[in-house]
PDB file of C-alpha atoms and ligand atoms in Angstrom:
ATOM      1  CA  UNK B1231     116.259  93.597  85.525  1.00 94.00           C
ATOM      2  CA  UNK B1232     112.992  96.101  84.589  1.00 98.00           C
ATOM      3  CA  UNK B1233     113.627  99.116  83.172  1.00 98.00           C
ATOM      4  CA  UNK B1234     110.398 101.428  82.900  1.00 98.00           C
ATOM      5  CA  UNK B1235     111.897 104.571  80.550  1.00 97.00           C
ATOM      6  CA  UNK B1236     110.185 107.357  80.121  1.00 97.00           C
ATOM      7  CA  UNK B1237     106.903 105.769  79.999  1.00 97.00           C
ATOM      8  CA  UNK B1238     103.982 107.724  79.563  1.00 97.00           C
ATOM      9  CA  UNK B1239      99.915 107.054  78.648  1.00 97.00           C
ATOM     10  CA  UNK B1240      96.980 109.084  77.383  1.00 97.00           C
ATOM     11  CA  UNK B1241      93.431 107.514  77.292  1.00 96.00           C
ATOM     12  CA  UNK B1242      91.241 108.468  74.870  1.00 92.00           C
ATOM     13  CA  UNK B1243      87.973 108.801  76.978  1.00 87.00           C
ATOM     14  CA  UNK B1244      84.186 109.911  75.560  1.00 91.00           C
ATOM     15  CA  UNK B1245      85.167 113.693  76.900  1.00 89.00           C
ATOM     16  CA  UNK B1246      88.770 114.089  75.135  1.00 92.00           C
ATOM     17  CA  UNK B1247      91.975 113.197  76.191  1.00 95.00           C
ATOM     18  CA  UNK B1248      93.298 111.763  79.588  1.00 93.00           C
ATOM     19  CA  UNK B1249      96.607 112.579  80.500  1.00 94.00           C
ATOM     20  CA  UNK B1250      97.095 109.804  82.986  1.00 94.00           C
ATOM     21  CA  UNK B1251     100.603 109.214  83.239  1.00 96.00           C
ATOM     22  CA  UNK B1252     103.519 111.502  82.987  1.00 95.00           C
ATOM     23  CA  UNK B1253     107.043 110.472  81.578  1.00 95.00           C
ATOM     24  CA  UNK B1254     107.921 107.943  84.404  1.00 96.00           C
ATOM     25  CA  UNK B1255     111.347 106.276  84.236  1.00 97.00           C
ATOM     26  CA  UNK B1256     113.011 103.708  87.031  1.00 97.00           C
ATOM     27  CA  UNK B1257     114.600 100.871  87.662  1.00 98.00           C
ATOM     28  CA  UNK B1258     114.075  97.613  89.236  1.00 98.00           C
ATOM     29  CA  UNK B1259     116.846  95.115  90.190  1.00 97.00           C
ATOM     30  CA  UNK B1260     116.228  91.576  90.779  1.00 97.00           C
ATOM     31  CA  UNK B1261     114.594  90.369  93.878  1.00 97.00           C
ATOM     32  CA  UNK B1262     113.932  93.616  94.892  1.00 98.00           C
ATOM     33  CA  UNK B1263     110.596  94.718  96.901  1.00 98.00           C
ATOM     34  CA  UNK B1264     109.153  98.048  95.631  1.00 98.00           C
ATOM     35  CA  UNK B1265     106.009 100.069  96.475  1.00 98.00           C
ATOM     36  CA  UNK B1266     104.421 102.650  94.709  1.00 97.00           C
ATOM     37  CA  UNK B1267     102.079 105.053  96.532  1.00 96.00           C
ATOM     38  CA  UNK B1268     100.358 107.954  95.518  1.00 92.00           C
ATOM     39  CA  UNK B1269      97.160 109.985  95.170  1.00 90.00           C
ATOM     40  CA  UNK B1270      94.000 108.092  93.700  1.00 90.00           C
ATOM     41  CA  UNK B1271      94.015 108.635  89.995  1.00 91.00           C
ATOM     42  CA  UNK B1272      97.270 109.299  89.566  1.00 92.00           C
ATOM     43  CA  UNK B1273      98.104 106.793  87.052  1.00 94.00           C
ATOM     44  CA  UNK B1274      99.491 103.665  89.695  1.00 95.00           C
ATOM     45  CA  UNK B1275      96.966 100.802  87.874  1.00 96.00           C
ATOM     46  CA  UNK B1276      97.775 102.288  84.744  1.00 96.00           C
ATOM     47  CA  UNK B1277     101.532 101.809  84.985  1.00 97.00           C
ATOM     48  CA  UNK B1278     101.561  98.420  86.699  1.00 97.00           C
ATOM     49  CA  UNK B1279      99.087  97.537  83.689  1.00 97.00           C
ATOM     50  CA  UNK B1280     101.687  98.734  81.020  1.00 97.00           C
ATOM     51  CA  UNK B1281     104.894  97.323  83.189  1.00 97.00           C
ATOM     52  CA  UNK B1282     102.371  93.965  82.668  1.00 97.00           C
ATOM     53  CA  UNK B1283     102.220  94.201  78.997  1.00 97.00           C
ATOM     54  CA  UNK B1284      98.245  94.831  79.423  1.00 96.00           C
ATOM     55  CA  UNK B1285      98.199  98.319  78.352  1.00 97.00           C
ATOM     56  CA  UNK B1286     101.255  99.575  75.730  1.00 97.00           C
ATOM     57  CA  UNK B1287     102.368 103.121  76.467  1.00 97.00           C
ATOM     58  CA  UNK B1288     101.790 106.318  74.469  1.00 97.00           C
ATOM     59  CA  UNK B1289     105.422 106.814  74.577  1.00 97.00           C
ATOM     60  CA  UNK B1290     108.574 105.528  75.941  1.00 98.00           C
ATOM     61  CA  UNK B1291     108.972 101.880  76.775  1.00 98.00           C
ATOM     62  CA  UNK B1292     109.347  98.543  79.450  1.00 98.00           C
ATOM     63  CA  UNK B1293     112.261  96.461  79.216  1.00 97.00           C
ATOM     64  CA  UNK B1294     112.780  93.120  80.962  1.00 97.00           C
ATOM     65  CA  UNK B1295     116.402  91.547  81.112  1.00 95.00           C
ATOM     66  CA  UNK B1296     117.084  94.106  77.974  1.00 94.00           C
ATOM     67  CA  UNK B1297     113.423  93.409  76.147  1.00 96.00           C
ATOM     68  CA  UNK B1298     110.734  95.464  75.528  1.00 97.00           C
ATOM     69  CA  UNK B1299     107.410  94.598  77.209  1.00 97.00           C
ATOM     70  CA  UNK B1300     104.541  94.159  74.513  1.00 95.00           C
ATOM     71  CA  UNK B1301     102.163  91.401  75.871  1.00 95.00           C
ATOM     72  CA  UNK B1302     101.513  89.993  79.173  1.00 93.00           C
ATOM     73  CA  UNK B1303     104.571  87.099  79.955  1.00 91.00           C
ATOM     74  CA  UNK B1304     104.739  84.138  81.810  1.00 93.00           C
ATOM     75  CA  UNK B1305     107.852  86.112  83.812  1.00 95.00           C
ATOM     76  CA  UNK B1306     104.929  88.267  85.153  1.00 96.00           C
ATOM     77  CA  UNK B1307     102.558  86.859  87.597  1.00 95.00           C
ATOM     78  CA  UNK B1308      99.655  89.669  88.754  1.00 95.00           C
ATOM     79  CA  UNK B1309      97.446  90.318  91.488  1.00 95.00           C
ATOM     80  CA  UNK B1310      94.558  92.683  91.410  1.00 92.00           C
ATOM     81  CA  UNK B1311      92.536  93.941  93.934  1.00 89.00           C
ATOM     82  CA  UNK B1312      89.549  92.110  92.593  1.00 92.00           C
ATOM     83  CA  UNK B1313      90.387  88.101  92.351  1.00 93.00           C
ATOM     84  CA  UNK B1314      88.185  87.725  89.505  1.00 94.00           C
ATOM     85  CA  UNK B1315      88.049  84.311  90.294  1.00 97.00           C
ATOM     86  CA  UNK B1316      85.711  81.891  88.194  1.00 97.00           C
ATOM     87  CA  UNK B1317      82.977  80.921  90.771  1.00 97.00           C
ATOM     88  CA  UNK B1318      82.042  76.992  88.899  1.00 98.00           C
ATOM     89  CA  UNK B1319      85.794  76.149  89.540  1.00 97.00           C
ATOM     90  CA  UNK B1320      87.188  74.792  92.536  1.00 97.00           C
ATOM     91  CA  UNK B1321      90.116  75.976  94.106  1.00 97.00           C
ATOM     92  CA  UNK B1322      92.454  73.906  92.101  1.00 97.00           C
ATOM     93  CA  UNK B1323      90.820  74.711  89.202  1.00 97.00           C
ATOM     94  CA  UNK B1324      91.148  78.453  89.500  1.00 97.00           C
ATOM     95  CA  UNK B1325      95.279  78.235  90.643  1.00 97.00           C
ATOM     96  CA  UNK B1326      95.628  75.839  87.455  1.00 97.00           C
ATOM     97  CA  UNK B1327      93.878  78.259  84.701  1.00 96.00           C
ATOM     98  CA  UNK B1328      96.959  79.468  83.894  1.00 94.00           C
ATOM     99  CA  UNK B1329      98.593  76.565  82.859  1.00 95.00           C
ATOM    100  CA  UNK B1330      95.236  75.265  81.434  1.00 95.00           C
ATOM    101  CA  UNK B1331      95.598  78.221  78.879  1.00 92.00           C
ATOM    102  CA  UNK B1332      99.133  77.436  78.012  1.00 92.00           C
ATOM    103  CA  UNK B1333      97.952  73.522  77.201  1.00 94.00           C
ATOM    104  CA  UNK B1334      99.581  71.467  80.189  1.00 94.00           C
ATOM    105  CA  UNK B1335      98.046  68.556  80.671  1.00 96.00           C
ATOM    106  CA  UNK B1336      95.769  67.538  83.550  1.00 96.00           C
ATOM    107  CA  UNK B1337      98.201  65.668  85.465  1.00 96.00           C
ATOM    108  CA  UNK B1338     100.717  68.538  85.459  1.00 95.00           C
ATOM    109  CA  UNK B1339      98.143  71.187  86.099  1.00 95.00           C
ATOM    110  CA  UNK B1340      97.114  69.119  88.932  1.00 95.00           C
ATOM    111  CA  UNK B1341     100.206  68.265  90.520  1.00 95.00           C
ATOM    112  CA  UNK B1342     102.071  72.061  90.113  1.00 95.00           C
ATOM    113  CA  UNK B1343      98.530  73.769  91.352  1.00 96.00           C
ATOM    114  CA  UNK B1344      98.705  71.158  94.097  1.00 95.00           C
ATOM    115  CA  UNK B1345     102.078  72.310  94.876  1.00 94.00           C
ATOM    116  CA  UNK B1346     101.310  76.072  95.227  1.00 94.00           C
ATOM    117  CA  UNK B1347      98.293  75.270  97.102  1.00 95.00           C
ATOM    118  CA  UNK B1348     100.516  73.995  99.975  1.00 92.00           C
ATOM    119  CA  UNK B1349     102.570  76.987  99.013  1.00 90.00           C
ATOM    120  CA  UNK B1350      99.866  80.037 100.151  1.00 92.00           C
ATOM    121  CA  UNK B1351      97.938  77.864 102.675  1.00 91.00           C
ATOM    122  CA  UNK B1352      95.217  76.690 101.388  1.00 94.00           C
ATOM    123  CA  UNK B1353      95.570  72.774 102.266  1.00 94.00           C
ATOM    124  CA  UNK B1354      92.648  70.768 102.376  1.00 95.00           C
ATOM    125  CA  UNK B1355      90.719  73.470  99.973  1.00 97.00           C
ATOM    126  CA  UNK B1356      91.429  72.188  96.829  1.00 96.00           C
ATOM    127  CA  UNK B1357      87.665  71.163  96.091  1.00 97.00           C
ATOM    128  CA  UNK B1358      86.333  74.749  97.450  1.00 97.00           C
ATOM    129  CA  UNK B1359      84.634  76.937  95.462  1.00 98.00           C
ATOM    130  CA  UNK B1360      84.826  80.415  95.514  1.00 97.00           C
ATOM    131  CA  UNK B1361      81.760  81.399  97.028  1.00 97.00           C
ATOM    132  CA  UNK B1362      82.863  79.526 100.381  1.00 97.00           C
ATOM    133  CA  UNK B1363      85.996  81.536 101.147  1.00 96.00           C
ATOM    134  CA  UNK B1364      86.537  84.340 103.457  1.00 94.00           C
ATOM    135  CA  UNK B1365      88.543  87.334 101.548  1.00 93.00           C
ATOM    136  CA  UNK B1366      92.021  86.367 102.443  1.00 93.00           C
ATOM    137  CA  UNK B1367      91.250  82.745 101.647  1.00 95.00           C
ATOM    138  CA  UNK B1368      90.050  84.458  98.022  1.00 95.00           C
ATOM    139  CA  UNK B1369      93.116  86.753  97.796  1.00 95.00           C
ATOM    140  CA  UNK B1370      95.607  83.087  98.629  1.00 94.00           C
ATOM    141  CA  UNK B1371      93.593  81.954  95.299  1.00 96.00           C
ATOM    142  CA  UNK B1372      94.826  84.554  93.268  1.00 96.00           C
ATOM    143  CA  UNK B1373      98.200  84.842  94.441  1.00 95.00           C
ATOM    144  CA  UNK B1374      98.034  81.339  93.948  1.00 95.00           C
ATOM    145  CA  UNK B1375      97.426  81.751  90.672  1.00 96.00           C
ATOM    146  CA  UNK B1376      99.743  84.373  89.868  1.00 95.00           C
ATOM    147  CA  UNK B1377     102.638  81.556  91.354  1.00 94.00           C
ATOM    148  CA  UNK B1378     101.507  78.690  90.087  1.00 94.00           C
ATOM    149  CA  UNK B1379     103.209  79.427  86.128  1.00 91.00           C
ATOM    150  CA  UNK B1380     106.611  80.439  88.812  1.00 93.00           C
ATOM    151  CA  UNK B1381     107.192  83.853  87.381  1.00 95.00           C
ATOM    152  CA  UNK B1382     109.888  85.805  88.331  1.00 96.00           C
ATOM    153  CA  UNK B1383     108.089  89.150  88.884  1.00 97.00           C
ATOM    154  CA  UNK B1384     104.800  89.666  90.768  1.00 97.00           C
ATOM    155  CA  UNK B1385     103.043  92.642  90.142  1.00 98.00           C
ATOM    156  CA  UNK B1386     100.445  93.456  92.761  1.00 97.00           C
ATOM    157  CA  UNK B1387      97.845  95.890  92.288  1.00 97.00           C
ATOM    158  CA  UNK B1388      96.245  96.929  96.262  1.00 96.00           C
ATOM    159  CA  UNK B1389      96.007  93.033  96.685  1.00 94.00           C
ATOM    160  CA  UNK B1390      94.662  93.397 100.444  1.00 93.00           C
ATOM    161  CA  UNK B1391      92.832  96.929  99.762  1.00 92.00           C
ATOM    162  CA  UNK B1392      89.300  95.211 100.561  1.00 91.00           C
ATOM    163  CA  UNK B1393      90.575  93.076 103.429  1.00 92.00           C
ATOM    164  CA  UNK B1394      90.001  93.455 107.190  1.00 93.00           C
ATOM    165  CA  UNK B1395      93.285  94.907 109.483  1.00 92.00           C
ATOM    166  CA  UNK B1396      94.085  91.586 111.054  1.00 93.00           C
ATOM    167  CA  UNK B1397      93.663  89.052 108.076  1.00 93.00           C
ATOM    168  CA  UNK B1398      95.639  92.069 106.022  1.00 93.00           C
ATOM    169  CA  UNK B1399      98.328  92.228 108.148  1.00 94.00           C
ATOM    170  CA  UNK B1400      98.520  88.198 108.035  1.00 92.00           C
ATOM    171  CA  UNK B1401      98.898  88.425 104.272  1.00 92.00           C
ATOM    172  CA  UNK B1402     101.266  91.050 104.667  1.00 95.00           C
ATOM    173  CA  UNK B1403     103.868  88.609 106.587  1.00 94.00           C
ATOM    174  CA  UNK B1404     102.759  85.714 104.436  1.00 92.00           C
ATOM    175  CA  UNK B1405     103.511  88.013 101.299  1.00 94.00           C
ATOM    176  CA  UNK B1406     107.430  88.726 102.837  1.00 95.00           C
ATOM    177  CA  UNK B1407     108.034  85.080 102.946  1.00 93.00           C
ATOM    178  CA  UNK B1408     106.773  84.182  99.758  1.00 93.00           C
ATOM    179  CA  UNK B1409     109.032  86.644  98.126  1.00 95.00           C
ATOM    180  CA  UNK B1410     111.743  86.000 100.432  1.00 93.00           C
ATOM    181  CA  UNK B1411     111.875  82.394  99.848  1.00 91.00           C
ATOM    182  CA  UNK B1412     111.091  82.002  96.449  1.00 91.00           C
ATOM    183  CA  UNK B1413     113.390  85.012  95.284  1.00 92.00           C
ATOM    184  CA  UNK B1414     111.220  86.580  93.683  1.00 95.00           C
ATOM    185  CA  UNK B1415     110.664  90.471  92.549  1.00 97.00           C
ATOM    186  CA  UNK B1416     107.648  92.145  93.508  1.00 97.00           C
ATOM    187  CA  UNK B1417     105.960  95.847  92.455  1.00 98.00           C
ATOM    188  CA  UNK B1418     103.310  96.573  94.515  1.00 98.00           C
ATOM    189  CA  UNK B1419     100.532  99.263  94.345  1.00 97.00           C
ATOM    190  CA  UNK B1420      99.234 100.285  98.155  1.00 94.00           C
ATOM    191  CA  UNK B1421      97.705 103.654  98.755  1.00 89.00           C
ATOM    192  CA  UNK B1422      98.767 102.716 102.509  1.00 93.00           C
ATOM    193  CA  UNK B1423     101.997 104.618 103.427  1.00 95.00           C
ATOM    194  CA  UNK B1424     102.886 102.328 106.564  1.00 95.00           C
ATOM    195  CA  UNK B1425     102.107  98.963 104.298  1.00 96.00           C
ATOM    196  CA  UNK B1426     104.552 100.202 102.134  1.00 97.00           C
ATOM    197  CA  UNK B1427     107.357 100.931 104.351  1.00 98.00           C
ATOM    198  CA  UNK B1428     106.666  97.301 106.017  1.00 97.00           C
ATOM    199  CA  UNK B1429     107.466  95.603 102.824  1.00 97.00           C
ATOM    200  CA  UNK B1430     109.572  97.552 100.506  1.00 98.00           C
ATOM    201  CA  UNK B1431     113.240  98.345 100.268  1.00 98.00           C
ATOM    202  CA  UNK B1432     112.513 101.154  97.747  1.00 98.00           C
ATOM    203  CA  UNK B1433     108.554 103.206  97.820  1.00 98.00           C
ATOM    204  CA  UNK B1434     108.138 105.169  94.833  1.00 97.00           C
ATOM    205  CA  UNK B1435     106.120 108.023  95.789  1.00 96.00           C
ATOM    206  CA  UNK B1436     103.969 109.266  92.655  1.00 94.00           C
ATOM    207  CA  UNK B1437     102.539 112.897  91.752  1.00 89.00           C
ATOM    208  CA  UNK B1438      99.403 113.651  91.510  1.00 87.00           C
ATOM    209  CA  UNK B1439      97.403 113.027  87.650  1.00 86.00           C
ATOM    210  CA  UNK B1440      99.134 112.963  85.268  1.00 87.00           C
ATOM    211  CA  UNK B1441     101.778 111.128  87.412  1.00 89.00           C
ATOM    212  CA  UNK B1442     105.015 110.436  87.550  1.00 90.00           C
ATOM    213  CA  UNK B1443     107.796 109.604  90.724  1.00 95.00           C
ATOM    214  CA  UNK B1444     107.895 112.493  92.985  1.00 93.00           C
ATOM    215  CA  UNK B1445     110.574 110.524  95.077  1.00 95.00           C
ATOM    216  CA  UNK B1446     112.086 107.502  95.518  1.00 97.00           C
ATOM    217  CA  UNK B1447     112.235 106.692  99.510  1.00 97.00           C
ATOM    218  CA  UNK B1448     114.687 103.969 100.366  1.00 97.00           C
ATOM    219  CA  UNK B1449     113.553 101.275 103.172  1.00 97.00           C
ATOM    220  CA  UNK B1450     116.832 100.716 104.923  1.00 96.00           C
ATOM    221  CA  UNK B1451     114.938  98.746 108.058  1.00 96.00           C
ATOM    222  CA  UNK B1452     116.486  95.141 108.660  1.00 96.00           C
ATOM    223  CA  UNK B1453     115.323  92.071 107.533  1.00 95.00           C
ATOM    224  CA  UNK B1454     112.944  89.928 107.733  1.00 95.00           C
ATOM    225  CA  UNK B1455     110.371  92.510 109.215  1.00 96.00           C
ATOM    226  CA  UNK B1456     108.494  91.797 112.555  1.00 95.00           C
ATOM    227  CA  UNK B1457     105.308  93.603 112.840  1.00 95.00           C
ATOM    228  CA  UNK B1458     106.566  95.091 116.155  1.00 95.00           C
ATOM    229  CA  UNK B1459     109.080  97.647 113.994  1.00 96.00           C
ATOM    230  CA  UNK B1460     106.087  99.411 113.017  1.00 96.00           C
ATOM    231  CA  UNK B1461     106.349 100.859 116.335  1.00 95.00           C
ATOM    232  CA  UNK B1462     109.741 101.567 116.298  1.00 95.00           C
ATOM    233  CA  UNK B1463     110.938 105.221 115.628  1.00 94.00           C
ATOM    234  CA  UNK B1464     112.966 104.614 112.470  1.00 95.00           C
ATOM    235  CA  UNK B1465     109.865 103.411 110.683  1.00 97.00           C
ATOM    236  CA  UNK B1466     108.020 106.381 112.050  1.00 96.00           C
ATOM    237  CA  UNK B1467     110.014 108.529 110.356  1.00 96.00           C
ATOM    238  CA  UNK B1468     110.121 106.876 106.800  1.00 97.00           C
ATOM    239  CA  UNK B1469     105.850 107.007 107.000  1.00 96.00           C
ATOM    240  CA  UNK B1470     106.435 111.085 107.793  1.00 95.00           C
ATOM    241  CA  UNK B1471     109.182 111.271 104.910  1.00 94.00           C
ATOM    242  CA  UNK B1472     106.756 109.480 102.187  1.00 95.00           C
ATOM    243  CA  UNK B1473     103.807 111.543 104.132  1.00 93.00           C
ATOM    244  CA  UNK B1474     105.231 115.216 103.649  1.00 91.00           C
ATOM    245  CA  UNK B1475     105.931 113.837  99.563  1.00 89.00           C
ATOM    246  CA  UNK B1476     102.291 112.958  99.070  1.00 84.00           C
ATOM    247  CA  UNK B1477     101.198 115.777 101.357  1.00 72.00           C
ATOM    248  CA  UNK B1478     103.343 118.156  99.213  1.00 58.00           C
ATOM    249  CA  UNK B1479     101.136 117.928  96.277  1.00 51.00           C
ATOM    250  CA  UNK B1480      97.953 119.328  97.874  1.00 50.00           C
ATOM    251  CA  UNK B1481      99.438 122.706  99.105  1.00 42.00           C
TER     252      UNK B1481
HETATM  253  P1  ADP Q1801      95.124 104.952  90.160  1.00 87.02           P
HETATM  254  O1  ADP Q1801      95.323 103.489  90.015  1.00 87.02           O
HETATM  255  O2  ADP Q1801      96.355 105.696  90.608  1.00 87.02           O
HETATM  256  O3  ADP Q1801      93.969 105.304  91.036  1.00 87.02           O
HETATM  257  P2  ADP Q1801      94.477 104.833  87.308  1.00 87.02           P
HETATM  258  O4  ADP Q1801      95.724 104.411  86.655  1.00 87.02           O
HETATM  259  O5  ADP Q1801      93.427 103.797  87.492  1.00 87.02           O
HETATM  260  O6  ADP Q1801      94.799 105.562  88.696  1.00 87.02           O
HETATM  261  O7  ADP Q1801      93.823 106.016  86.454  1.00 87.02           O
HETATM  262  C1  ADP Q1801      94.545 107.207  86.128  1.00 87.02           C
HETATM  263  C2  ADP Q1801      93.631 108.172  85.394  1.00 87.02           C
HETATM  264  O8  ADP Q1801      93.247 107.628  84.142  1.00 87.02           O
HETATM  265  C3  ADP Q1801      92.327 108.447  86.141  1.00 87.02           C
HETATM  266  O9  ADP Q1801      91.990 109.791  85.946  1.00 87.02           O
HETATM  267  C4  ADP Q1801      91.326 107.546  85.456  1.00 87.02           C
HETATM  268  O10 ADP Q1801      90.030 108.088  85.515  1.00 87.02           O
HETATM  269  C5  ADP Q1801      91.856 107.492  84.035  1.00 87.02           C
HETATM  270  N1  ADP Q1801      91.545 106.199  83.387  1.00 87.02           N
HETATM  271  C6  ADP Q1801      91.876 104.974  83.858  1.00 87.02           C
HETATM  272  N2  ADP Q1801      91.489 103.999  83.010  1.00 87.02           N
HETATM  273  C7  ADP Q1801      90.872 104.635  81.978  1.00 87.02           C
HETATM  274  C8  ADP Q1801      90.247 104.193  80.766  1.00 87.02           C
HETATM  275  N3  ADP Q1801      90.191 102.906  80.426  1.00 87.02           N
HETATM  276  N4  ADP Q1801      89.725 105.148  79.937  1.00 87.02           N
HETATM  277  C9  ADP Q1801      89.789 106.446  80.239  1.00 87.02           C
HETATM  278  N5  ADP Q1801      90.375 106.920  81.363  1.00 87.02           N
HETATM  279  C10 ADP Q1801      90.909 106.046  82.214  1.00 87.02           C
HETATM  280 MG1   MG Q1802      94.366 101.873  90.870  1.00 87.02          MG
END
């Protein structure tokens, strides 16, 4: 479905040249769950913002279905660490900006932002405005808002990074189902090893600056994931496998 080949990127920064991101090159089949972990720096925002069609690479290219990637696409919902949401709008108002941009009409906006609000749990705060949520309840507004134009390919960029262990590992589960349910394929960044192995079936383990993929560590724990297996020995040993690939780099 997404082919990343040989992609690299240079920034052009006040001090010369930053080589940010080696020639990277995988694969991504449909409905698949991948993670990409690495060192901070190494280029992870950077790729996920070219795989977006935010950024366009110094070299190589993105393909969806067979088409390069050259501006940001309805196909491609994102998620950023930040929500960036607009504080005088509501709720609904933030989910439906989206559609607001691409000229649907009120009723429409209404009724699919409605929709999706059911969708990541935010019932009965439709007329909330930002500054009244918790985190989780900010990060259900931008996912929200990544859904509500239905893309097929959510790109998530440390989405829970800033959130507190138990409401993290609540979106975590959440996350799963979403994806499950609504088929969807999701790329997420995490720089948390044992995050990744809960959700993936593939974690892409990057170098360090300028990065590339170091290994490719296939999640071959049943699904859907409890939790619980986080305790279990099998996982253990994927976190050590992905652990001794990061670890690698610093010796
Ligand atoms: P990561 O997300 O893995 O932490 P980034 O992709 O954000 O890494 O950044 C990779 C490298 O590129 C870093 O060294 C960073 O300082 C540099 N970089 C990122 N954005 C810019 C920019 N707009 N201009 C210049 N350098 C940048
Ligand atoms: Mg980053």
């Amino acid at each position: 479905m997404l082919n990343v080949e040989g992609v690299t990127h240079r920034y052009q920064g006040p001090a010369g040249i930053i080589e940010a991101l080696a020639s990277t090159t995988f694969q991504v089949a449909d409905g698949e769950f991948i993670c990409i972990v690495g060192p901070s720096g190494c280029g992870k925002s950077t790729l996920l913002r070219i795989i977006a069609g935010l950024l366009l690479p110094s070299s190589g290219a993105v393909m969806l279905d067979g088409a390069t990637v050259v501006a940001p696409q309805r196909r491609i919902g994102l998620v950023f660490q930040q929500t960036n949401l607009m504080p005088w709008r509501s709720v609904l108002d933030n989910i439906a900006l989206p559609l607001e941009l691409a000229g649907a009409t009120r009723e429409a906006r209404d009724e699919q932002a409605t929709s999706v609000i059911k969708h990541v749990g935010l019932d009965g705060f439709e007329k909330a405005y930002p500054a009244e949520l918790s985190g989780g309840m900010a990060q259900r507004v931008a996912l929200g808002r990544a859904l509500v134009q239905n893309p097929d390919i959510l790109l998530l960029d440390e989405p829970f990074a800033a959130l507190d262990a138990l409401t993290r590992e609540q979106m975590l589960i959440e996350l799963l189902a979403l994806w499950s349910g609504d088929h969807k394929t999701a790329i997420m960044v995490t720089h948390d090893i044992t995050e990744a192995v809960f959700l993936a079936d593939r974690v892409l383990v990057m170098s360090q600056r300028p990065g590339h993929i170091r290994a490719i560590v296939n999640v071959d724990l049943p699904r859907p994931r409890r939790l619980e297996m986080i305790h279990e020995p099998g996982f253990g040993e994927l976190v050590q496998q992905i652990r001794q690939n990061i670890g690698a780099l610093t010796v």
